[in-house]
Amino acid sequence: MAQISSRRARRLREQNKQRMNGRCFIRRIHWLLVIAFFSGHQLSVRESEAATLAGQNVPAGGKCEVQFPISKYYQDYTAGGGNPRPSTGRALLMFPKGFDPSRPWPILIVTSTSDFDRTSPMDAPWYQDAAMKEGWIVLATDATIRPRADSPAWRFAILAAALQTIRHDWPQSAQWPVALAGFSGGAKTSGELGAMLAKSGPIRICGFLLIGINSDRLSAAYKNLQPAPGFLSAPVWISSGASDRIAPPASEELVYYSLKRTGFQQVRLEQFSGGHAVKSAEVQRALHWFRDVGKF
């Protein structure tokens, strides 16, 4: 009898253990389903609240092209030299991974030369890889029609209208740091645009990246427009190809000393092995330096 009772007790213990294991398993499945539902719900919320700009979804880690209106105020800027009056512009934007407009992001404004019918969106891909690695937005703008005379005033009006659209959708972007970059003739125009932007209203200019530049238009624009004295604290990076024949190192040294005489406080002249070109590694170094100087 004692042996039978002992066997029954063991059987009961085993049955209870199996029931407990079954209940634990059911509880685990229940919580896994709850977690999966919650995660899926959060994902759908995030997707439904994805950032938009000018009515388009903004892909983090990708790029988009948007059109924006150009107000009469900025159309007046474009009308010089017999130019038409564009009513809309287009902007090419590239966004780093993890982009969220609720956080501050530096913006790199790319400007192309006006030679050879080039537009700024054509040049933007040269800067993309370096900007994505350093966590910058790339912005390049153009009108939807071609100008008769592609002037700094034309470029400024379209760029300013694009920034106005960005600030309308993301008001916090008015506080984001902005750097201007250009290659060859685009480097010259970038200096002029920076002074025009600084004169037109509050903007946090955090740097100039001047690549393959052979004359200093930034100083001339500063002296002509007289933006706030803080403009001279913006760091300037001159990127020079050692074998550049269009903007030889000697001419870039002259640009360097001209900027220093004007009063720009932080100017670097950096040379790389190569000719008249944009070197991604040098772009990345410059963007990193802008962050260090500006502490953002």
PDB file of C-alpha atoms in Angstrom:
ATOM      1  CA  MET A   1       0.000   0.000   0.000  1.00  0.00           C
ATOM      2  CA  ALA A   2       2.816   2.408   0.851  1.00  0.00           C
ATOM      3  CA  GLN A   3       4.421   1.749  -2.557  1.00  0.00           C
ATOM      4  CA  ILE A   4       1.105   2.381  -4.383  1.00  0.00           C
ATOM      5  CA  SER A   5       0.556   5.622  -2.495  1.00  0.00           C
ATOM      6  CA  SER A   6       4.085   6.700  -3.308  1.00  0.00           C
ATOM      7  CA  ARG A   7       3.557   5.970  -7.028  1.00  0.00           C
ATOM      8  CA  ARG A   8       0.262   7.895  -7.004  1.00  0.00           C
ATOM      9  CA  ALA A   9       1.952  10.848  -5.311  1.00  0.00           C
ATOM     10  CA  ARG A  10       4.712  10.876  -7.943  1.00  0.00           C
ATOM     11  CA  ARG A  11       2.099  10.682 -10.728  1.00  0.00           C
ATOM     12  CA  LEU A  12       0.186  13.584  -9.224  1.00  0.00           C
ATOM     13  CA  ARG A  13       3.360  15.631  -8.932  1.00  0.00           C
ATOM     14  CA  GLU A  14       4.227  14.925 -12.590  1.00  0.00           C
ATOM     15  CA  GLN A  15       0.708  15.822 -13.712  1.00  0.00           C
ATOM     16  CA  ASN A  16       0.794  19.077 -11.725  1.00  0.00           C
ATOM     17  CA  LYS A  17       4.216  19.893 -13.176  1.00  0.00           C
ATOM     18  CA  GLN A  18       2.963  19.323 -16.730  1.00  0.00           C
ATOM     19  CA  ARG A  19      -0.079  21.508 -16.075  1.00  0.00           C
ATOM     20  CA  MET A  20       2.157  24.271 -14.692  1.00  0.00           C
ATOM     21  CA  ASN A  21       4.500  24.023 -17.695  1.00  0.00           C
ATOM     22  CA  GLY A  22       1.481  24.197 -19.997  1.00  0.00           C
ATOM     23  CA  ARG A  23       0.195  27.306 -18.254  1.00  0.00           C
ATOM     24  CA  CYS A  24       3.635  28.962 -18.427  1.00  0.00           C
ATOM     25  CA  PHE A  25       3.855  28.159 -22.124  1.00  0.00           C
ATOM     26  CA  ILE A  26       0.416  29.681 -22.727  1.00  0.00           C
ATOM     27  CA  ARG A  27       1.419  32.777 -20.761  1.00  0.00           C
ATOM     28  CA  ARG A  28       4.605  33.122 -22.859  1.00  0.00           C
ATOM     29  CA  ILE A  29       2.615  32.881 -26.082  1.00  0.00           C
ATOM     30  CA  HIS A  30       0.158  35.452 -24.739  1.00  0.00           C
ATOM     31  CA  TRP A  31       2.891  37.948 -23.907  1.00  0.00           C
ATOM     32  CA  LEU A  32       4.673  37.370 -27.207  1.00  0.00           C
ATOM     33  CA  LEU A  33       1.421  38.141 -29.005  1.00  0.00           C
ATOM     34  CA  VAL A  34       0.931  41.270 -26.891  1.00  0.00           C
ATOM     35  CA  ILE A  35       4.481  42.444 -27.613  1.00  0.00           C
ATOM     36  CA  ALA A  36       4.115  41.719 -31.327  1.00  0.00           C
ATOM     37  CA  PHE A  37       0.844  43.641 -31.449  1.00  0.00           C
ATOM     38  CA  PHE A  38       2.317  46.592 -29.550  1.00  0.00           C
ATOM     39  CA  SER A  39       5.423  46.682 -31.747  1.00  0.00           C
ATOM     40  CA  GLY A  40       3.322  46.500 -34.903  1.00  0.00           C
ATOM     41  CA  HIS A  41       1.062  49.245 -33.579  1.00  0.00           C
ATOM     42  CA  GLN A  42       4.043  51.467 -32.775  1.00  0.00           C
ATOM     43  CA  LEU A  43       5.500  50.827 -36.252  1.00  0.00           C
ATOM     44  CA  SER A  44       2.213  51.771 -37.908  1.00  0.00           C
ATOM     45  CA  VAL A  45       2.071  54.938 -35.778  1.00  0.00           C
ATOM     46  CA  ARG A  46       5.596  55.862 -36.770  1.00  0.00           C
ATOM     47  CA  GLU A  47       4.828  55.206 -40.427  1.00  0.00           C
ATOM     48  CA  SER A  48       1.634  57.264 -40.259  1.00  0.00           C
ATOM     49  CA  GLU A  49       3.579  60.092 -38.597  1.00  0.00           C
ATOM     50  CA  ALA A  50       6.498  59.955 -41.082  1.00  0.00           C
ATOM     51  CA  ALA A  51       8.055  63.327 -41.797  1.00  0.00           C
ATOM     52  CA  THR A  52       6.735  65.156 -44.826  1.00  0.00           C
ATOM     53  CA  LEU A  53       8.016  68.158 -46.725  1.00  0.00           C
ATOM     54  CA  ALA A  54       5.970  70.061 -49.305  1.00  0.00           C
ATOM     55  CA  GLY A  55       3.457  67.217 -49.201  1.00  0.00           C
ATOM     56  CA  GLN A  56       6.001  64.446 -49.833  1.00  0.00           C
ATOM     57  CA  ASN A  57       7.240  61.753 -47.468  1.00  0.00           C
ATOM     58  CA  VAL A  58      10.840  62.256 -46.418  1.00  0.00           C
ATOM     59  CA  PRO A  59      12.897  59.031 -46.499  1.00  0.00           C
ATOM     60  CA  ALA A  60      15.460  58.780 -43.701  1.00  0.00           C
ATOM     61  CA  GLY A  61      18.677  57.647 -45.335  1.00  0.00           C
ATOM     62  CA  GLY A  62      17.338  58.500 -48.790  1.00  0.00           C
ATOM     63  CA  LYS A  63      16.597  61.443 -51.019  1.00  0.00           C
ATOM     64  CA  CYS A  64      13.599  63.246 -52.413  1.00  0.00           C
ATOM     65  CA  GLU A  65      12.829  66.030 -54.850  1.00  0.00           C
ATOM     66  CA  VAL A  66      10.131  68.570 -54.047  1.00  0.00           C
ATOM     67  CA  GLN A  67       8.678  71.591 -55.776  1.00  0.00           C
ATOM     68  CA  PHE A  68       7.975  74.797 -53.895  1.00  0.00           C
ATOM     69  CA  PRO A  69       6.364  78.169 -54.643  1.00  0.00           C
ATOM     70  CA  ILE A  70       8.449  81.288 -55.251  1.00  0.00           C
ATOM     71  CA  SER A  71       6.738  84.373 -53.881  1.00  0.00           C
ATOM     72  CA  LYS A  72       6.540  87.683 -55.756  1.00  0.00           C
ATOM     73  CA  TYR A  73       9.119  89.072 -53.328  1.00  0.00           C
ATOM     74  CA  TYR A  74      11.714  86.557 -54.486  1.00  0.00           C
ATOM     75  CA  GLN A  75      10.585  86.705 -58.094  1.00  0.00           C
ATOM     76  CA  ASP A  76      11.622  90.352 -58.056  1.00  0.00           C
ATOM     77  CA  TYR A  77      15.177  89.223 -57.275  1.00  0.00           C
ATOM     78  CA  THR A  78      15.249  86.918 -60.287  1.00  0.00           C
ATOM     79  CA  ALA A  79      13.997  89.470 -62.807  1.00  0.00           C
ATOM     80  CA  GLY A  80      17.313  91.250 -63.388  1.00  0.00           C
ATOM     81  CA  GLY A  81      19.138  90.869 -66.688  1.00  0.00           C
ATOM     82  CA  GLY A  82      15.944  90.164 -68.571  1.00  0.00           C
ATOM     83  CA  ASN A  83      15.312  86.958 -66.659  1.00  0.00           C
ATOM     84  CA  PRO A  84      11.855  85.365 -66.552  1.00  0.00           C
ATOM     85  CA  ARG A  85       9.973  85.269 -63.248  1.00  0.00           C
ATOM     86  CA  PRO A  86       9.809  81.661 -62.004  1.00  0.00           C
ATOM     87  CA  SER A  87       6.744  80.804 -59.937  1.00  0.00           C
ATOM     88  CA  THR A  88       8.066  77.445 -58.730  1.00  0.00           C
ATOM     89  CA  GLY A  89      11.397  75.959 -57.832  1.00  0.00           C
ATOM     90  CA  ARG A  90      12.642  72.443 -57.218  1.00  0.00           C
ATOM     91  CA  ALA A  91      14.830  71.171 -54.433  1.00  0.00           C
ATOM     92  CA  LEU A  92      16.855  67.979 -54.240  1.00  0.00           C
ATOM     93  CA  LEU A  93      17.362  66.869 -50.636  1.00  0.00           C
ATOM     94  CA  MET A  94      19.392  63.980 -49.240  1.00  0.00           C
ATOM     95  CA  PHE A  95      18.808  62.820 -45.680  1.00  0.00           C
ATOM     96  CA  PRO A  96      21.079  60.838 -43.342  1.00  0.00           C
ATOM     97  CA  LYS A  97      19.956  57.642 -41.655  1.00  0.00           C
ATOM     98  CA  GLY A  98      17.810  58.234 -38.604  1.00  0.00           C
ATOM     99  CA  PHE A  99      16.623  61.602 -39.842  1.00  0.00           C
ATOM    100  CA  ASP A 100      13.867  63.046 -37.657  1.00  0.00           C
ATOM    101  CA  PRO A 101      12.887  66.722 -38.098  1.00  0.00           C
ATOM    102  CA  SER A 102      12.149  67.036 -34.387  1.00  0.00           C
ATOM    103  CA  ARG A 103      15.923  66.925 -33.828  1.00  0.00           C
ATOM    104  CA  PRO A 104      18.417  69.542 -35.116  1.00  0.00           C
ATOM    105  CA  TRP A 105      20.363  68.666 -38.286  1.00  0.00           C
ATOM    106  CA  PRO A 106      23.039  70.654 -40.120  1.00  0.00           C
ATOM    107  CA  ILE A 107      22.268  71.491 -43.747  1.00  0.00           C
ATOM    108  CA  LEU A 108      24.887  71.562 -46.507  1.00  0.00           C
ATOM    109  CA  ILE A 109      23.756  73.850 -49.331  1.00  0.00           C
ATOM    110  CA  VAL A 110      25.424  72.867 -52.598  1.00  0.00           C
ATOM    111  CA  THR A 111      25.885  75.413 -55.388  1.00  0.00           C
ATOM    112  CA  SER A 112      27.200  74.568 -58.845  1.00  0.00           C
ATOM    113  CA  THR A 113      29.026  76.716 -61.332  1.00  0.00           C
ATOM    114  CA  SER A 114      26.849  78.525 -63.873  1.00  0.00           C
ATOM    115  CA  ASP A 115      29.171  77.385 -66.673  1.00  0.00           C
ATOM    116  CA  PHE A 116      28.206  74.563 -69.032  1.00  0.00           C
ATOM    117  CA  ASP A 117      24.519  74.946 -68.072  1.00  0.00           C
ATOM    118  CA  ARG A 118      25.135  73.127 -64.810  1.00  0.00           C
ATOM    119  CA  THR A 119      22.598  73.252 -61.998  1.00  0.00           C
ATOM    120  CA  SER A 120      23.160  72.689 -58.290  1.00  0.00           C
ATOM    121  CA  PRO A 121      21.171  69.405 -58.178  1.00  0.00           C
ATOM    122  CA  MET A 122      23.651  68.033 -60.740  1.00  0.00           C
ATOM    123  CA  ASP A 123      26.535  68.615 -58.293  1.00  0.00           C
ATOM    124  CA  ALA A 124      24.777  67.408 -55.134  1.00  0.00           C
ATOM    125  CA  PRO A 125      25.712  63.700 -55.534  1.00  0.00           C
ATOM    126  CA  TRP A 126      29.406  64.626 -55.232  1.00  0.00           C
ATOM    127  CA  TYR A 127      28.774  65.559 -51.594  1.00  0.00           C
ATOM    128  CA  GLN A 128      26.272  62.854 -50.665  1.00  0.00           C
ATOM    129  CA  ASP A 129      28.552  60.137 -49.307  1.00  0.00           C
ATOM    130  CA  ALA A 130      30.555  62.474 -47.048  1.00  0.00           C
ATOM    131  CA  ALA A 131      27.442  64.259 -45.808  1.00  0.00           C
ATOM    132  CA  MET A 132      25.647  61.022 -44.943  1.00  0.00           C
ATOM    133  CA  LYS A 133      28.659  59.784 -42.986  1.00  0.00           C
ATOM    134  CA  GLU A 134      28.795  63.017 -40.988  1.00  0.00           C
ATOM    135  CA  GLY A 135      25.027  63.295 -40.437  1.00  0.00           C
ATOM    136  CA  TRP A 136      24.255  66.280 -42.691  1.00  0.00           C
ATOM    137  CA  ILE A 137      21.297  67.055 -44.919  1.00  0.00           C
ATOM    138  CA  VAL A 138      22.268  67.995 -48.484  1.00  0.00           C
ATOM    139  CA  LEU A 139      20.174  70.675 -50.193  1.00  0.00           C
ATOM    140  CA  ALA A 140      20.472  71.787 -53.828  1.00  0.00           C
ATOM    141  CA  THR A 141      17.955  74.060 -55.559  1.00  0.00           C
ATOM    142  CA  ASP A 142      16.992  75.195 -59.032  1.00  0.00           C
ATOM    143  CA  ALA A 143      14.031  76.816 -60.761  1.00  0.00           C
ATOM    144  CA  THR A 144      11.655  74.864 -62.969  1.00  0.00           C
ATOM    145  CA  ILE A 145      12.572  77.188 -65.853  1.00  0.00           C
ATOM    146  CA  ARG A 146      15.980  78.278 -67.112  1.00  0.00           C
ATOM    147  CA  PRO A 147      17.253  81.840 -66.632  1.00  0.00           C
ATOM    148  CA  ARG A 148      18.487  84.090 -69.392  1.00  0.00           C
ATOM    149  CA  ALA A 149      21.312  85.203 -67.083  1.00  0.00           C
ATOM    150  CA  ASP A 150      22.267  82.752 -64.325  1.00  0.00           C
ATOM    151  CA  SER A 151      23.276  85.257 -61.643  1.00  0.00           C
ATOM    152  CA  PRO A 152      23.862  85.142 -57.857  1.00  0.00           C
ATOM    153  CA  ALA A 153      20.579  87.051 -57.434  1.00  0.00           C
ATOM    154  CA  TRP A 154      18.744  84.336 -59.384  1.00  0.00           C
ATOM    155  CA  ARG A 155      20.331  81.600 -57.284  1.00  0.00           C
ATOM    156  CA  PHE A 156      19.711  83.449 -54.035  1.00  0.00           C
ATOM    157  CA  ALA A 157      15.997  83.983 -54.708  1.00  0.00           C
ATOM    158  CA  ILE A 158      15.383  80.311 -55.461  1.00  0.00           C
ATOM    159  CA  LEU A 159      17.459  79.112 -52.495  1.00  0.00           C
ATOM    160  CA  ALA A 160      15.739  81.545 -50.118  1.00  0.00           C
ATOM    161  CA  ALA A 161      12.303  80.404 -51.327  1.00  0.00           C
ATOM    162  CA  ALA A 162      13.291  76.776 -50.704  1.00  0.00           C
ATOM    163  CA  LEU A 163      14.483  77.558 -47.181  1.00  0.00           C
ATOM    164  CA  GLN A 164      11.216  79.407 -46.592  1.00  0.00           C
ATOM    165  CA  THR A 165       9.281  76.262 -47.552  1.00  0.00           C
ATOM    166  CA  ILE A 166      11.407  74.088 -45.267  1.00  0.00           C
ATOM    167  CA  ARG A 167      10.879  76.499 -42.377  1.00  0.00           C
ATOM    168  CA  HIS A 168       7.146  76.578 -43.045  1.00  0.00           C
ATOM    169  CA  ASP A 169       6.876  72.792 -42.668  1.00  0.00           C
ATOM    170  CA  TRP A 170       9.606  72.474 -40.026  1.00  0.00           C
ATOM    171  CA  PRO A 171       9.739  75.788 -38.093  1.00  0.00           C
ATOM    172  CA  GLN A 172      12.506  74.430 -35.872  1.00  0.00           C
ATOM    173  CA  SER A 173      14.807  74.237 -38.906  1.00  0.00           C
ATOM    174  CA  ALA A 174      15.339  78.008 -38.659  1.00  0.00           C
ATOM    175  CA  GLN A 175      17.802  77.207 -35.859  1.00  0.00           C
ATOM    176  CA  TRP A 176      19.683  74.480 -37.704  1.00  0.00           C
ATOM    177  CA  PRO A 177      23.310  75.154 -38.732  1.00  0.00           C
ATOM    178  CA  VAL A 178      23.840  75.859 -42.429  1.00  0.00           C
ATOM    179  CA  ALA A 179      27.062  75.500 -44.431  1.00  0.00           C
ATOM    180  CA  LEU A 180      27.568  76.451 -48.070  1.00  0.00           C
ATOM    181  CA  ALA A 181      29.674  74.412 -50.468  1.00  0.00           C
ATOM    182  CA  GLY A 182      30.684  74.802 -54.072  1.00  0.00           C
ATOM    183  CA  PHE A 183      33.234  73.668 -56.611  1.00  0.00           C
ATOM    184  CA  SER A 184      35.077  76.005 -58.989  1.00  0.00           C
ATOM    185  CA  GLY A 185      32.604  78.703 -60.055  1.00  0.00           C
ATOM    186  CA  GLY A 186      30.160  77.246 -57.551  1.00  0.00           C
ATOM    187  CA  ALA A 187      32.639  77.995 -54.756  1.00  0.00           C
ATOM    188  CA  LYS A 188      32.695  81.658 -55.771  1.00  0.00           C
ATOM    189  CA  THR A 189      28.900  81.832 -55.877  1.00  0.00           C
ATOM    190  CA  SER A 190      28.617  80.032 -52.516  1.00  0.00           C
ATOM    191  CA  GLY A 191      30.501  82.903 -50.870  1.00  0.00           C
ATOM    192  CA  GLU A 192      28.153  85.448 -52.400  1.00  0.00           C
ATOM    193  CA  LEU A 193      25.062  83.450 -51.427  1.00  0.00           C
ATOM    194  CA  GLY A 194      26.292  83.117 -47.850  1.00  0.00           C
ATOM    195  CA  ALA A 195      26.630  86.887 -47.482  1.00  0.00           C
ATOM    196  CA  MET A 196      23.222  87.439 -49.083  1.00  0.00           C
ATOM    197  CA  LEU A 197      21.570  84.922 -46.759  1.00  0.00           C
ATOM    198  CA  ALA A 198      23.230  86.453 -43.700  1.00  0.00           C
ATOM    199  CA  LYS A 199      22.088  89.929 -44.769  1.00  0.00           C
ATOM    200  CA  SER A 200      18.516  88.829 -45.479  1.00  0.00           C
ATOM    201  CA  GLY A 201      17.701  87.616 -41.976  1.00  0.00           C
ATOM    202  CA  PRO A 202      18.733  85.418 -39.066  1.00  0.00           C
ATOM    203  CA  ILE A 203      20.498  82.292 -40.237  1.00  0.00           C
ATOM    204  CA  ARG A 204      23.106  80.196 -38.479  1.00  0.00           C
ATOM    205  CA  ILE A 205      25.916  79.964 -41.025  1.00  0.00           C
ATOM    206  CA  CYS A 206      28.391  77.416 -39.699  1.00  0.00           C
ATOM    207  CA  GLY A 207      30.872  77.138 -42.560  1.00  0.00           C
ATOM    208  CA  PHE A 208      32.003  77.616 -46.146  1.00  0.00           C
ATOM    209  CA  LEU A 209      33.540  74.791 -48.176  1.00  0.00           C
ATOM    210  CA  LEU A 210      35.321  76.316 -51.165  1.00  0.00           C
ATOM    211  CA  ILE A 211      36.735  73.708 -53.551  1.00  0.00           C
ATOM    212  CA  GLY A 212      38.949  74.556 -56.521  1.00  0.00           C
ATOM    213  CA  ILE A 213      38.512  78.321 -56.074  1.00  0.00           C
ATOM    214  CA  ASN A 214      40.823  80.825 -57.791  1.00  0.00           C
ATOM    215  CA  SER A 215      39.358  84.188 -56.677  1.00  0.00           C
ATOM    216  CA  ASP A 216      37.863  85.505 -53.455  1.00  0.00           C
ATOM    217  CA  ARG A 217      34.270  86.636 -53.912  1.00  0.00           C
ATOM    218  CA  LEU A 218      33.331  85.938 -50.314  1.00  0.00           C
ATOM    219  CA  SER A 219      35.318  88.934 -49.048  1.00  0.00           C
ATOM    220  CA  ALA A 220      33.890  91.201 -51.740  1.00  0.00           C
ATOM    221  CA  ALA A 221      30.343  90.123 -50.864  1.00  0.00           C
ATOM    222  CA  TYR A 222      30.980  90.733 -47.173  1.00  0.00           C
ATOM    223  CA  LYS A 223      32.344  94.224 -47.794  1.00  0.00           C
ATOM    224  CA  ASN A 224      29.503  95.082 -50.161  1.00  0.00           C
ATOM    225  CA  LEU A 225      26.595  93.742 -48.078  1.00  0.00           C
ATOM    226  CA  GLN A 226      27.981  94.213 -44.563  1.00  0.00           C
ATOM    227  CA  PRO A 227      26.168  91.356 -42.761  1.00  0.00           C
ATOM    228  CA  ALA A 228      26.449  91.187 -38.976  1.00  0.00           C
ATOM    229  CA  PRO A 229      30.032  91.049 -37.609  1.00  0.00           C
ATOM    230  CA  GLY A 230      29.468  87.466 -36.427  1.00  0.00           C
ATOM    231  CA  PHE A 231      29.618  86.467 -40.094  1.00  0.00           C
ATOM    232  CA  LEU A 232      33.414  86.644 -39.904  1.00  0.00           C
ATOM    233  CA  SER A 233      33.474  83.858 -37.301  1.00  0.00           C
ATOM    234  CA  ALA A 234      32.128  81.305 -39.807  1.00  0.00           C
ATOM    235  CA  PRO A 235      34.909  78.785 -40.527  1.00  0.00           C
ATOM    236  CA  VAL A 236      36.162  78.565 -44.108  1.00  0.00           C
ATOM    237  CA  TRP A 237      37.749  75.432 -45.586  1.00  0.00           C
ATOM    238  CA  ILE A 238      39.589  75.822 -48.892  1.00  0.00           C
ATOM    239  CA  SER A 239      40.133  72.490 -50.623  1.00  0.00           C
ATOM    240  CA  SER A 240      42.995  72.590 -53.120  1.00  0.00           C
ATOM    241  CA  GLY A 241      44.187  69.953 -55.579  1.00  0.00           C
ATOM    242  CA  ALA A 242      47.986  69.823 -55.718  1.00  0.00           C
ATOM    243  CA  SER A 243      47.921  69.442 -59.521  1.00  0.00           C
ATOM    244  CA  ASP A 244      44.905  71.690 -60.196  1.00  0.00           C
ATOM    245  CA  ARG A 245      45.569  73.748 -63.329  1.00  0.00           C
ATOM    246  CA  ILE A 246      42.327  75.752 -63.257  1.00  0.00           C
ATOM    247  CA  ALA A 247      42.689  76.797 -59.619  1.00  0.00           C
ATOM    248  CA  PRO A 248      46.398  76.197 -58.989  1.00  0.00           C
ATOM    249  CA  PRO A 249      47.643  76.109 -55.385  1.00  0.00           C
ATOM    250  CA  ALA A 250      49.186  79.574 -55.724  1.00  0.00           C
ATOM    251  CA  SER A 251      45.819  81.141 -56.546  1.00  0.00           C
ATOM    252  CA  GLU A 252      44.148  79.354 -53.645  1.00  0.00           C
ATOM    253  CA  GLU A 253      46.831  80.685 -51.330  1.00  0.00           C
ATOM    254  CA  LEU A 254      45.872  84.182 -52.501  1.00  0.00           C
ATOM    255  CA  VAL A 255      42.245  83.424 -51.625  1.00  0.00           C
ATOM    256  CA  TYR A 256      43.371  82.243 -48.186  1.00  0.00           C
ATOM    257  CA  TYR A 257      45.319  85.437 -47.436  1.00  0.00           C
ATOM    258  CA  SER A 258      42.557  87.624 -48.836  1.00  0.00           C
ATOM    259  CA  LEU A 259      40.017  86.053 -46.454  1.00  0.00           C
ATOM    260  CA  LYS A 260      42.392  86.497 -43.520  1.00  0.00           C
ATOM    261  CA  ARG A 261      42.876  90.186 -44.369  1.00  0.00           C
ATOM    262  CA  THR A 262      39.106  90.645 -44.531  1.00  0.00           C
ATOM    263  CA  GLY A 263      38.886  89.396 -40.959  1.00  0.00           C
ATOM    264  CA  PHE A 264      37.657  85.820 -41.253  1.00  0.00           C
ATOM    265  CA  GLN A 265      38.870  84.271 -38.041  1.00  0.00           C
ATOM    266  CA  GLN A 266      39.112  80.591 -38.952  1.00  0.00           C
ATOM    267  CA  VAL A 267      40.388  79.759 -42.415  1.00  0.00           C
ATOM    268  CA  ARG A 268      42.056  76.503 -43.447  1.00  0.00           C
ATOM    269  CA  LEU A 269      43.809  75.801 -46.722  1.00  0.00           C
ATOM    270  CA  GLU A 270      44.003  72.042 -47.223  1.00  0.00           C
ATOM    271  CA  GLN A 271      45.727  70.399 -50.167  1.00  0.00           C
ATOM    272  CA  PHE A 272      45.034  66.932 -51.533  1.00  0.00           C
ATOM    273  CA  SER A 273      46.663  64.803 -54.197  1.00  0.00           C
ATOM    274  CA  GLY A 274      44.753  65.404 -57.421  1.00  0.00           C
ATOM    275  CA  GLY A 275      43.533  68.038 -59.830  1.00  0.00           C
ATOM    276  CA  HIS A 276      40.425  70.153 -60.306  1.00  0.00           C
ATOM    277  CA  ALA A 277      37.914  67.908 -58.556  1.00  0.00           C
ATOM    278  CA  VAL A 278      35.746  67.314 -55.505  1.00  0.00           C
ATOM    279  CA  LYS A 279      37.313  64.737 -53.210  1.00  0.00           C
ATOM    280  CA  SER A 280      34.790  63.077 -50.906  1.00  0.00           C
ATOM    281  CA  ALA A 281      37.310  62.424 -48.126  1.00  0.00           C
ATOM    282  CA  GLU A 282      38.159  66.144 -48.026  1.00  0.00           C
ATOM    283  CA  VAL A 283      34.473  67.072 -47.937  1.00  0.00           C
ATOM    284  CA  GLN A 284      34.024  64.765 -44.952  1.00  0.00           C
ATOM    285  CA  ARG A 285      36.988  66.314 -43.141  1.00  0.00           C
ATOM    286  CA  ALA A 286      35.584  69.789 -43.693  1.00  0.00           C
ATOM    287  CA  LEU A 287      32.106  68.861 -42.441  1.00  0.00           C
ATOM    288  CA  HIS A 288      33.617  67.241 -39.374  1.00  0.00           C
ATOM    289  CA  TRP A 289      35.641  70.399 -38.707  1.00  0.00           C
ATOM    290  CA  PHE A 290      32.546  72.590 -39.010  1.00  0.00           C
ATOM    291  CA  ARG A 291      30.899  70.441 -36.331  1.00  0.00           C
ATOM    292  CA  ASP A 292      33.941  70.733 -34.069  1.00  0.00           C
ATOM    293  CA  VAL A 293      34.143  74.507 -34.429  1.00  0.00           C
ATOM    294  CA  GLY A 294      30.413  75.075 -34.075  1.00  0.00           C
ATOM    295  CA  LYS A 295      29.976  72.482 -31.323  1.00  0.00           C
ATOM    296  CA  PHE A 296      26.860  70.913 -32.833  1.00  0.00           C
TER     297      PHE A 296
END
